Short mmCIF file of C-alpha atoms in Angstrom, two decimals:
data_model
loop_
_atom_site.label_atom_id
_atom_site.label_comp_id
_atom_site.label_asym_id
_atom_site.label_seq_id
_atom_site.Cartn_x
_atom_site.Cartn_y
_atom_site.Cartn_z
CA ASP C 2 26.85 -58.46 -2.58
CA ALA C 3 30.33 -59.77 -3.42
CA ALA C 4 31.13 -60.51 0.22
CA ASN C 5 28.33 -63.09 0.36
CA ALA C 6 29.21 -64.79 -2.90
CA ASN C 7 30.95 -68.18 -3.01
CA THR C 8 33.76 -69.03 -5.44
CA ALA C 9 31.28 -70.12 -8.10
CA ASN C 10 29.65 -66.65 -8.05
CA ASN C 11 26.47 -68.10 -6.63
CA TYR C 12 24.58 -66.04 -4.05
CA ASN C 13 22.72 -67.11 -0.95
CA ILE C 14 19.59 -65.03 -0.33
CA ALA C 15 17.66 -65.30 2.92
CA ILE C 16 14.03 -64.24 2.52
CA GLY C 17 11.18 -64.17 4.94
CA ALA C 18 8.00 -64.51 2.91
CA ARG C 19 4.82 -66.46 2.43
CA VAL C 20 5.52 -69.34 0.00
CA ASP C 21 3.59 -71.91 -1.98
CA THR C 22 4.25 -75.15 -0.01
CA GLU C 23 3.29 -77.31 -2.98
CA ILE C 24 6.58 -76.45 -4.69
CA PRO C 25 9.09 -79.15 -3.64
CA LYS C 26 12.20 -78.20 -1.76
CA GLY C 27 15.53 -78.59 -3.44
CA SER C 28 18.17 -76.88 -5.54
CA TYR C 29 17.28 -75.13 -8.76
CA THR C 30 19.66 -74.19 -11.54
CA ASN C 31 17.28 -71.99 -13.57
CA ILE C 32 16.61 -68.30 -12.93
CA PHE C 33 14.81 -67.70 -9.64
CA VAL C 34 12.47 -64.69 -9.96
CA ILE C 35 11.24 -62.91 -6.84
CA ILE C 36 8.38 -60.42 -7.17
CA ALA C 37 7.75 -58.19 -4.18
CA VAL C 38 4.33 -56.49 -4.00
CA ALA C 39 3.96 -53.68 -1.49
CA ASN C 40 0.94 -53.63 0.76
CA PRO C 41 -1.17 -50.43 0.58
CA ILE C 42 -0.18 -47.86 3.19
CA PRO C 43 -3.13 -46.32 5.03
CA TYR C 44 -2.83 -42.62 5.77
CA GLU C 45 -4.84 -39.76 7.20
CA ILE C 46 -3.79 -36.14 6.69
CA THR C 47 -5.49 -33.64 8.97
CA PHE C 48 -5.39 -29.91 8.23
CA ASN C 49 -5.31 -27.77 11.37
CA LYS C 50 -5.95 -24.01 11.57
CA GLY C 51 -2.70 -23.56 13.52
CA ASN C 52 -2.46 -20.66 15.95
CA ALA C 53 -5.67 -19.07 14.73
CA GLU C 54 -8.60 -18.53 17.07
CA GLU C 55 -11.72 -20.64 16.68
CA GLY C 56 -13.93 -19.57 13.80
CA THR C 57 -11.46 -17.12 12.21
CA VAL C 58 -10.24 -19.43 9.45
CA THR C 59 -12.21 -20.25 6.31
CA ASN C 60 -11.49 -22.36 3.23
CA LEU C 61 -9.59 -24.96 5.26
CA PRO C 62 -8.96 -28.05 3.07
CA ALA C 63 -10.91 -31.21 3.85
CA ASN C 64 -8.93 -33.94 5.61
CA LEU C 65 -7.52 -36.71 3.44
CA GLU C 66 -8.04 -40.37 4.40
CA ASP C 67 -7.06 -43.17 2.07
CA SER C 68 -4.42 -45.81 1.34
CA THR C 69 -1.91 -46.10 -1.48
CA ARG C 70 0.99 -48.17 -2.75
CA ASP C 71 2.71 -44.99 -3.95
CA THR C 72 5.41 -43.33 -1.90
CA ALA C 73 3.85 -39.86 -1.90
CA VAL C 74 0.54 -38.05 -1.62
CA THR C 75 -0.22 -34.80 -3.44
CA LEU C 76 -1.61 -32.21 -1.05
CA PRO C 77 -4.43 -29.88 -2.11
CA ASN C 78 -3.36 -26.40 -3.22
CA THR C 79 -6.30 -24.83 -1.42
CA VAL C 80 -5.27 -21.60 0.35
CA PRO C 81 -7.10 -21.05 3.67
CA THR C 82 -8.01 -17.50 4.62
CA ARG C 83 -7.93 -15.65 7.92
CA THR C 84 -8.90 -12.11 8.80
CA SER C 85 -5.88 -9.76 8.70
CA ARG C 86 -3.45 -12.63 8.16
CA LYS C 87 -1.51 -14.10 5.23
CA PHE C 88 -1.25 -17.88 4.81
CA LEU C 89 2.40 -18.99 4.79
CA GLY C 90 2.00 -22.72 4.19
CA TRP C 91 1.71 -25.93 6.24
CA CYS C 92 4.01 -27.12 8.99
CA SER C 93 4.41 -30.72 10.15
CA VAL C 94 4.55 -29.56 13.80
CA GLN C 95 2.70 -26.90 15.75
CA PRO C 96 4.16 -23.56 14.54
CA VAL C 97 5.92 -21.18 16.91
CA GLU C 98 4.47 -17.65 16.90
CA THR C 99 6.97 -14.84 17.37
CA ASP C 100 5.93 -11.20 16.91
CA ASN C 101 2.69 -12.45 15.31
CA ILE C 102 4.64 -14.35 12.62
CA ASP C 103 4.60 -18.17 12.64
CA SER C 104 7.76 -20.17 12.03
CA CYS C 105 8.14 -23.91 11.41
CA SER C 106 10.71 -26.15 13.06
CA GLY C 107 9.53 -29.17 11.09
CA THR C 108 8.86 -29.69 7.38
CA THR C 109 6.97 -27.03 5.43
CA TYR C 110 4.54 -27.79 2.64
CA ASN C 111 2.90 -25.48 0.12
CA PRO C 112 4.86 -22.43 1.30
CA ASN C 113 2.98 -19.16 0.79
CA GLY C 114 0.19 -21.10 -0.88
CA ASN C 115 1.98 -20.89 -4.24
CA GLY C 116 1.69 -24.54 -5.21
CA ALA C 117 5.32 -25.43 -4.46
CA ASN C 118 6.25 -28.50 -2.38
CA LEU C 119 2.81 -30.10 -2.45
CA THR C 120 4.07 -33.64 -1.93
CA TYR C 121 3.86 -35.45 1.41
CA THR C 122 6.19 -38.47 1.50
CA LEU C 123 4.68 -41.45 3.30
CA ASN C 124 6.46 -43.25 6.12
CA GLN C 125 6.56 -46.80 4.71
CA THR C 126 8.08 -48.32 7.84
CA ALA C 127 5.10 -47.43 10.04
CA SER C 128 1.78 -49.22 10.23
CA ASN C 129 0.14 -46.01 9.03
CA ALA C 130 1.27 -42.63 7.72
CA ASN C 131 -1.00 -40.28 9.63
CA ILE C 132 0.02 -36.66 10.07
CA THR C 133 -1.43 -33.34 11.13
CA LEU C 134 -0.41 -30.28 9.10
CA TYR C 135 -0.73 -26.91 10.82
CA ALA C 136 -1.45 -23.65 9.01
CA MET C 137 1.17 -20.90 9.42
CA TRP C 138 0.21 -17.22 9.44
CA ARG C 139 1.59 -13.71 9.56
CA PRO C 140 0.01 -10.23 9.42
CA TYR C 141 -0.30 -8.65 5.99
CA MET C 142 3.00 -7.16 4.86
CA VAL C 143 3.56 -3.61 3.66
CA THR C 144 6.72 -3.04 1.62
CA TRP C 145 7.94 0.56 1.47
CA ASP C 146 10.01 0.70 -1.73
CA SER C 147 12.61 3.46 -2.14
CA ASN C 148 11.80 3.51 -5.88
CA TYR C 149 15.24 4.82 -6.75
CA SER C 150 17.99 3.64 -9.08
CA GLY C 151 21.00 5.80 -8.40
CA THR C 152 23.83 5.77 -5.89
CA ASN C 153 23.37 5.89 -2.11
CA LEU C 154 20.19 3.84 -2.41
CA PRO C 155 17.89 4.20 0.62
CA ASP C 156 16.95 0.88 2.21
CA ASN C 157 13.49 -0.56 1.63
CA THR C 158 11.39 -1.03 4.77
CA VAL C 159 8.91 -3.80 5.58
CA THR C 160 6.15 -3.50 8.18
CA TYR C 161 3.39 -5.88 9.22
CA GLY C 162 -0.22 -5.21 10.07
CA THR C 163 -1.66 -1.80 10.90
CA VAL C 164 0.67 1.15 10.30
CA THR C 165 -0.05 4.20 12.45
CA THR C 166 2.96 6.29 11.44
CA LEU C 167 4.32 6.29 7.89
CA PRO C 168 8.04 5.51 7.64
CA THR C 169 10.48 8.31 6.90
CA ILE C 170 12.99 7.78 4.13
CA THR C 171 16.42 9.28 3.55
CA LYS C 172 16.77 11.49 0.50
CA PRO C 173 19.24 10.09 -2.08
CA ASN C 174 22.30 12.32 -2.32
CA THR C 175 23.42 11.67 -5.88
CA GLN C 176 24.98 14.90 -7.09
CA CYS C 177 23.94 16.70 -10.28
CA ASN C 178 26.32 19.58 -11.02
CA GLY C 179 27.19 19.97 -7.36
CA VAL C 180 23.63 19.86 -6.02
CA ASP C 181 21.35 17.01 -5.03
CA CYS C 182 19.58 15.43 -8.01
CA TYR C 183 16.48 15.17 -5.79
CA THR C 184 15.00 18.09 -3.88
CA GLY C 185 13.19 15.78 -1.51
CA PHE C 186 10.52 13.20 -0.87
CA LYS C 187 7.05 13.88 -2.30
CA GLU C 188 4.68 11.08 -1.24
CA TRP C 189 4.02 7.35 -0.97
CA SER C 190 2.06 5.83 -3.86
CA THR C 191 0.75 2.37 -4.74
CA SER C 192 2.28 2.83 -8.20
CA ALA C 193 5.95 3.37 -8.91
CA ASP C 194 5.13 6.06 -11.47
CA GLY C 195 3.17 8.08 -8.91
CA GLU C 196 -0.17 7.50 -10.66
CA GLY C 197 -1.58 5.18 -7.99
CA ASP C 198 -3.33 5.78 -4.69
CA THR C 199 -1.37 7.83 -2.19
CA VAL C 200 -1.27 7.50 1.58
CA THR C 201 -0.65 10.29 4.05
CA THR C 202 -1.83 8.72 7.30
CA GLY C 203 -1.83 5.25 8.84
CA ILE C 204 -3.23 2.24 6.98
CA THR C 205 -4.65 -1.19 7.80
CA PRO C 206 -3.74 -3.44 4.85
CA THR C 207 -6.21 -6.02 3.56
CA ASP C 208 -3.51 -7.90 1.64
CA ASP C 209 0.22 -7.65 1.02
CA ILE C 210 0.88 -4.32 -0.66
CA THR C 211 3.81 -2.17 -1.83
CA TYR C 212 4.05 1.59 -1.52
CA TYR C 213 6.62 3.41 -3.63
CA ALA C 214 8.49 6.56 -2.69
CA ILE C 215 7.82 9.39 -5.14
CA TRP C 216 10.65 11.91 -5.36
CA ASN C 217 10.86 15.50 -6.51
CA PHE C 218 13.60 15.89 -9.09
CA ASN C 219 15.90 18.86 -9.27
CA ALA C 220 15.06 21.16 -12.18
CA ASN C 221 18.44 20.52 -13.83
CA THR C 222 17.82 16.76 -14.25
CA LEU C 223 16.64 14.96 -17.35
CA GLN C 224 13.80 13.50 -15.30
CA ALA C 225 12.42 16.99 -14.53
CA THR C 226 12.88 18.30 -18.07
CA THR C 227 9.76 18.94 -20.16
CA ASN C 228 9.46 19.18 -23.91
CA ASP C 229 9.72 22.92 -24.44
CA ASN C 230 12.45 25.23 -25.64
CA THR C 231 12.92 26.88 -22.23
CA SER C 232 13.18 23.74 -20.10
CA CYS C 233 14.75 21.43 -22.64
CA ALA C 234 17.87 22.96 -24.13
CA GLY C 235 21.17 23.02 -22.28
CA THR C 236 23.15 20.71 -20.06
CA LYS C 237 21.01 18.30 -18.05
CA TYR C 238 21.93 15.61 -15.54
CA ASP C 239 20.68 12.05 -15.22
CA ALA C 240 19.47 11.61 -11.64
CA ARG C 241 20.37 7.93 -11.77
CA ASP C 242 24.10 8.60 -11.67
CA GLY C 243 24.58 12.37 -11.92
CA LYS C 244 26.16 12.26 -15.41
CA ALA C 245 25.79 15.31 -17.68
CA TYR C 246 24.20 15.32 -21.16
CA GLY C 247 23.71 18.01 -23.74
CA VAL C 248 20.08 18.45 -24.79
CA ASN C 249 18.68 20.47 -27.68
CA TYR C 250 15.18 21.53 -28.69
CA ILE C 251 14.66 20.79 -32.38
CA THR C 252 11.88 22.00 -34.65
CA VAL C 253 11.54 20.50 -38.12
CA ASN C 254 9.27 22.23 -40.64
CA ASN C 255 7.66 19.97 -43.20
CA ASP C 256 5.47 20.99 -46.15
CA SER C 257 2.24 21.09 -44.14
CA SER C 258 3.30 20.86 -40.51
CA SER C 259 6.15 21.10 -38.07
CA SER C 260 7.43 18.74 -35.39
CA SER C 261 9.30 19.67 -32.24
CA PHE C 262 11.11 17.41 -29.83
CA CYS C 263 13.91 17.33 -27.28
CA PHE C 264 16.94 15.24 -28.17
CA ILE C 265 19.80 14.06 -25.96
CA LEU C 266 22.87 14.86 -28.00
CA SER C 267 25.33 12.37 -26.51
CA ASN C 268 25.25 8.64 -26.07
CA LEU C 269 23.52 7.34 -22.94
CA ALA C 270 26.12 6.10 -20.44
CA ILE C 271 24.35 3.96 -17.84
CA ALA C 272 26.83 1.55 -16.29
CA SER C 273 26.51 -2.22 -16.05
CA GLY C 274 24.89 -3.45 -12.86
CA THR C 275 22.63 -0.38 -12.56
CA THR C 276 19.05 -1.27 -11.64
CA LEU C 277 16.48 0.88 -13.45
CA LYS C 278 13.03 1.46 -11.98
CA THR C 279 9.84 3.30 -12.90
CA GLY C 280 10.54 6.30 -10.68
CA ASP C 281 13.49 7.60 -12.69
CA SER C 282 13.62 5.40 -15.82
CA ASP C 283 11.42 4.59 -18.81
CA ILE C 284 10.19 1.41 -17.13
CA LYS C 285 6.57 0.18 -17.13
CA ALA C 286 4.97 0.59 -13.71
CA GLY C 287 3.24 -2.79 -13.90
CA GLY C 288 6.29 -4.64 -15.21
CA VAL C 289 6.12 -7.68 -17.49
CA THR C 290 5.28 -11.31 -16.77
CA TYR C 291 6.65 -14.24 -18.75
CA THR C 292 7.61 -17.89 -18.37
CA ASP C 293 11.31 -18.26 -17.64
CA PRO C 294 12.56 -20.82 -20.20
CA ASN C 295 15.30 -21.97 -17.83
CA THR C 296 12.94 -22.85 -14.95
CA ASN C 297 9.56 -23.02 -16.71
CA GLN C 298 8.21 -20.81 -13.89
CA SER C 299 6.16 -17.64 -14.31
CA VAL C 300 8.12 -14.55 -13.25
CA THR C 301 7.21 -10.87 -13.04
CA ARG C 302 9.85 -8.18 -13.51
CA THR C 303 9.21 -4.58 -12.49
CA SER C 304 12.79 -3.35 -12.79
CA PHE C 305 15.69 -3.90 -15.15
CA THR C 306 19.34 -4.41 -14.20
CA LEU C 307 21.89 -3.73 -16.89
CA PRO C 308 23.99 -6.88 -17.37
CA THR C 309 27.45 -7.23 -15.86
CA GLU C 310 28.41 -10.17 -18.07
CA PRO C 311 31.53 -9.35 -20.14
CA TRP C 312 30.95 -9.00 -23.88
CA THR C 313 34.34 -9.78 -25.30
CA SER C 314 34.25 -12.57 -27.87
CA ALA C 315 32.77 -13.36 -31.25
CA ASP C 316 30.62 -16.22 -29.97
CA GLN C 317 28.51 -13.93 -27.78
CA ASN C 318 25.98 -12.98 -30.45
CA TYR C 319 23.00 -12.42 -28.18
CA TYR C 320 19.71 -12.59 -30.06
CA CYS C 321 17.34 -12.52 -27.08
CA LYS C 322 19.40 -11.61 -24.05
CA ALA C 323 20.52 -8.19 -22.84
CA ILE C 324 24.24 -7.46 -23.07
CA MET C 325 26.33 -4.27 -22.99
CA ALA C 326 29.96 -3.18 -23.23
CA VAL C 327 32.12 -0.14 -22.57
CA ALA C 328 35.02 0.56 -24.91
CA GLY C 329 37.08 3.70 -25.50
CA GLY C 330 34.84 5.67 -23.16
CA GLU C 331 31.72 4.80 -25.18
CA TYR C 332 28.78 2.69 -23.99
CA TYR C 333 27.26 0.09 -26.31
CA TYR C 334 24.03 -1.86 -25.82
CA ASN C 335 22.48 -4.65 -27.84
CA TRP C 336 18.80 -4.16 -28.69
CA TYR C 337 17.51 -6.18 -25.74
CA ALA C 338 19.49 -4.04 -23.33
CA ALA C 339 18.29 -0.85 -25.04
CA ILE C 340 14.62 -1.83 -24.65
CA ALA C 341 15.14 -3.06 -21.06
CA ASN C 342 14.06 -6.61 -21.89
CA PRO C 343 14.65 -8.94 -18.89
CA TYR C 344 13.91 -12.14 -20.84
CA GLN C 345 16.74 -14.69 -20.81
CA CYS C 346 16.42 -17.26 -23.60
CA LEU C 347 17.84 -20.76 -23.37
CA SER C 348 20.36 -20.34 -26.18
CA PRO C 349 21.07 -16.67 -26.87
CA THR C 350 23.59 -17.45 -29.62
CA SER C 351 20.89 -19.05 -31.76
CA ASN C 352 18.78 -16.62 -33.79
CA THR C 353 15.93 -19.16 -33.77
CA ASN C 354 15.25 -18.09 -30.17
CA ALA C 355 14.60 -14.48 -31.16
CA THR C 356 10.83 -14.24 -31.63
CA ALA C 357 8.13 -11.62 -31.55
CA THR C 358 7.01 -13.04 -28.20
CA ASN C 359 10.41 -12.41 -26.66
CA ASP C 360 10.37 -8.83 -27.95
CA GLY C 361 7.07 -8.21 -26.20
CA TYR C 362 8.71 -8.53 -22.78
CA ALA C 363 10.36 -5.11 -23.03
CA LEU C 364 9.94 -3.00 -19.91
CA GLY C 365 10.27 0.19 -21.95
CA SER C 366 13.82 1.40 -22.45
CA ILE C 367 16.91 2.40 -20.54
CA CYS C 368 16.16 6.08 -21.15
CA PRO C 369 15.41 8.38 -18.19
CA ALA C 370 11.79 8.76 -17.03
CA GLY C 371 9.88 10.87 -19.55
CA TRP C 372 12.25 9.98 -22.39
CA LYS C 373 12.04 7.19 -24.94
CA LEU C 374 13.93 5.58 -27.79
CA PRO C 375 12.99 6.90 -31.24
CA VAL C 376 10.19 4.95 -32.93
CA ALA C 377 10.70 4.36 -36.64
CA GLY C 378 7.68 5.48 -38.62
CA ALA C 379 5.35 6.05 -35.66
CA GLU C 380 3.53 9.31 -34.93
CA ASP C 381 4.67 9.44 -31.32
CA LEU C 382 8.39 10.19 -31.36
CA GLY C 383 8.45 9.15 -34.98
CA VAL C 384 11.60 9.89 -36.95
CA ASP C 385 11.65 10.92 -40.58
CA ASN C 386 14.72 11.85 -42.62
CA ASP C 387 14.38 15.59 -42.01
CA MET C 388 13.98 15.19 -38.24
CA PHE C 389 16.88 12.77 -38.05
CA ARG C 390 19.23 14.99 -40.06
CA ALA C 391 18.23 17.97 -37.92
CA ALA C 392 19.10 16.01 -34.78
CA LEU C 393 22.42 14.90 -36.22
CA ALA C 394 23.41 18.39 -37.31
CA SER C 395 22.23 20.21 -34.21
CA HIS C 396 25.19 22.26 -32.96
CA GLY C 397 27.51 19.44 -33.99
CA TYR C 398 27.15 17.79 -30.58
CA LEU C 399 26.00 14.40 -31.83
CA THR C 400 29.19 12.33 -31.87
CA VAL C 401 29.52 9.36 -34.19
CA SER C 402 30.60 6.72 -31.72
CA GLY C 403 30.78 3.68 -34.00
CA ILE C 404 29.64 0.16 -33.08
CA PHE C 405 30.70 -2.76 -30.89
CA LEU C 406 30.68 -6.19 -32.52
CA SER C 407 32.26 -9.52 -31.59
CA GLY C 408 34.21 -7.96 -28.76
CA THR C 409 35.66 -5.18 -30.93
CA GLN C 410 34.93 -1.45 -31.15
CA GLY C 411 34.93 0.02 -34.64
CA GLY C 412 33.85 2.94 -36.81
CA VAL C 413 34.42 5.61 -34.15
CA GLY C 414 34.41 9.05 -35.78
CA SER C 415 33.21 7.75 -39.13
CA ARG C 416 29.79 6.25 -38.42
CA GLY C 417 27.04 6.24 -35.85
CA ASP C 418 24.36 3.64 -35.15
CA TRP C 419 21.56 4.26 -32.68
CA TRP C 420 18.79 1.88 -31.69
CA SER C 421 15.11 2.61 -32.18
CA SER C 422 12.48 0.69 -30.24
CA THR C 423 11.02 -0.76 -33.46
CA ARG C 424 11.58 -4.42 -34.33
CA TRP C 425 12.29 -5.37 -37.93
CA TYR C 426 11.72 -9.10 -37.60
CA ASP C 427 12.83 -11.94 -35.31
CA ARG C 428 16.58 -11.38 -35.46
CA GLN C 429 16.73 -7.70 -36.41
CA ALA C 430 15.50 -4.30 -35.24
CA VAL C 431 15.45 -0.83 -36.81
CA ARG C 432 18.46 1.36 -36.23
CA LEU C 433 19.24 4.98 -37.04
CA TYR C 434 22.40 5.27 -39.13
CA TYR C 435 24.75 8.08 -40.13
CA ASN C 436 28.14 7.87 -41.86
CA GLY C 437 28.97 11.57 -42.01
CA GLU C 438 27.05 12.08 -45.26
CA VAL C 439 24.04 9.78 -45.40
CA ALA C 440 21.38 9.74 -42.67
CA ALA C 441 19.02 6.77 -42.71
CA PRO C 442 16.39 6.23 -40.00
CA TYR C 443 15.05 2.96 -41.34
CA ARG C 444 17.99 0.60 -41.69
CA ASN C 445 17.82 -2.75 -39.95
CA GLY C 446 20.50 -4.30 -37.77
CA ASP C 447 20.99 -7.59 -35.96
CA LYS C 448 19.75 -7.35 -32.39
CA TYR C 449 23.03 -8.58 -30.97
CA TYR C 450 25.00 -5.62 -32.37
CA GLY C 451 26.31 -3.08 -29.87
CA PHE C 452 24.89 0.34 -30.81
CA SER C 453 24.52 3.67 -29.02
CA VAL C 454 21.35 4.97 -27.36
CA ARG C 455 19.98 8.50 -27.93
CA CYS C 456 16.78 9.39 -26.10
CA MET C 457 13.98 11.75 -27.18
CA ARG C 458 10.89 13.27 -25.68
CA SER C 459 7.91 14.81 -27.45
CA SER C 460 4.84 16.75 -26.36
#
């Protein structure tokens, strides 16, 4: 460094090394090149069953014994198995077992057996880099999910191993017209939509598993409404936040047939930050899996949270990222928010990122459970001109709430735009449009526009 340099900017370097003694001693004015070659580092990595009893662990990785000039060794991603226990990863010291769950005070490798942190860094200052890695374990975990999106959310509960008494859960107390939106708890199910296996007594899990609370909805909620003229029409309440909506039962007679459906007459008003789940929203029970472009990791989403990001300026033209805004008492959603799409593209302002693949990650819609967005041209909840006009004219309740674009609300009272779930092409989707005179169910609109959401249900 500069402290060791003389006034002529020459450096004195002291080196201990084996040298070729045939080269004469002396001073040299040309470039002096030193090449250092590392010796191979021998290592042995031993995989230990940890706190498990003898003979209870299978699929233990074979020990590694070798030498290398590299600084790191890639560990095998083999996941050992143990009866009634979940593998948590490897620990560089003997794990400490507390309440049947191992913890590591050293360095962890391959946590949860998911392939992360599979690199063991060699100690290059030692004569060898031997190490023993100990398996960490815990009993299988049971997650008891409240499966609820509204206010006063009950806490989820986690238990380990055999469950002899099922947990009790507090009923949500969101109010719908002065009464509880839920009449009470129904059962625990392995599926958030209630279609899975149910449990009424104790269980001994054979792997990590989630049970979802299934709730009974009050008869005056949208979630409990069926598609008939006695249950459908009137004022109904969304159990997710207790808000009231007018609903009408509409029958449209065509030349050879008739179609009947229930239609929510006012714009959906689900606030930003609300998490929507299968139990009370139009969300797929199995969720969607995709590769996050920001992390290049595979992620699975089983719920959808409406974005809290402000939508205020012209440069926020989101082509493949959910966004919403509230203006003048009206709620506006871009298409990705309307279809509950959790995908977050790298550059949402570029329409080149809006692809058919991105569209396929929709979880359903932000409608209540049992309700859906209109589908342009499809038989199920399909919308033709007659049906659409009938919905618009029904009792005059369907307000024309305008649009939200580039941070500005416009067209209130003179036009209405409502999203369907049908894509048009990469950057556009089909919208329903009405300007007070013309009703058009097949017009396209850019996916970043802020439109209203009207939900339907059909038999």
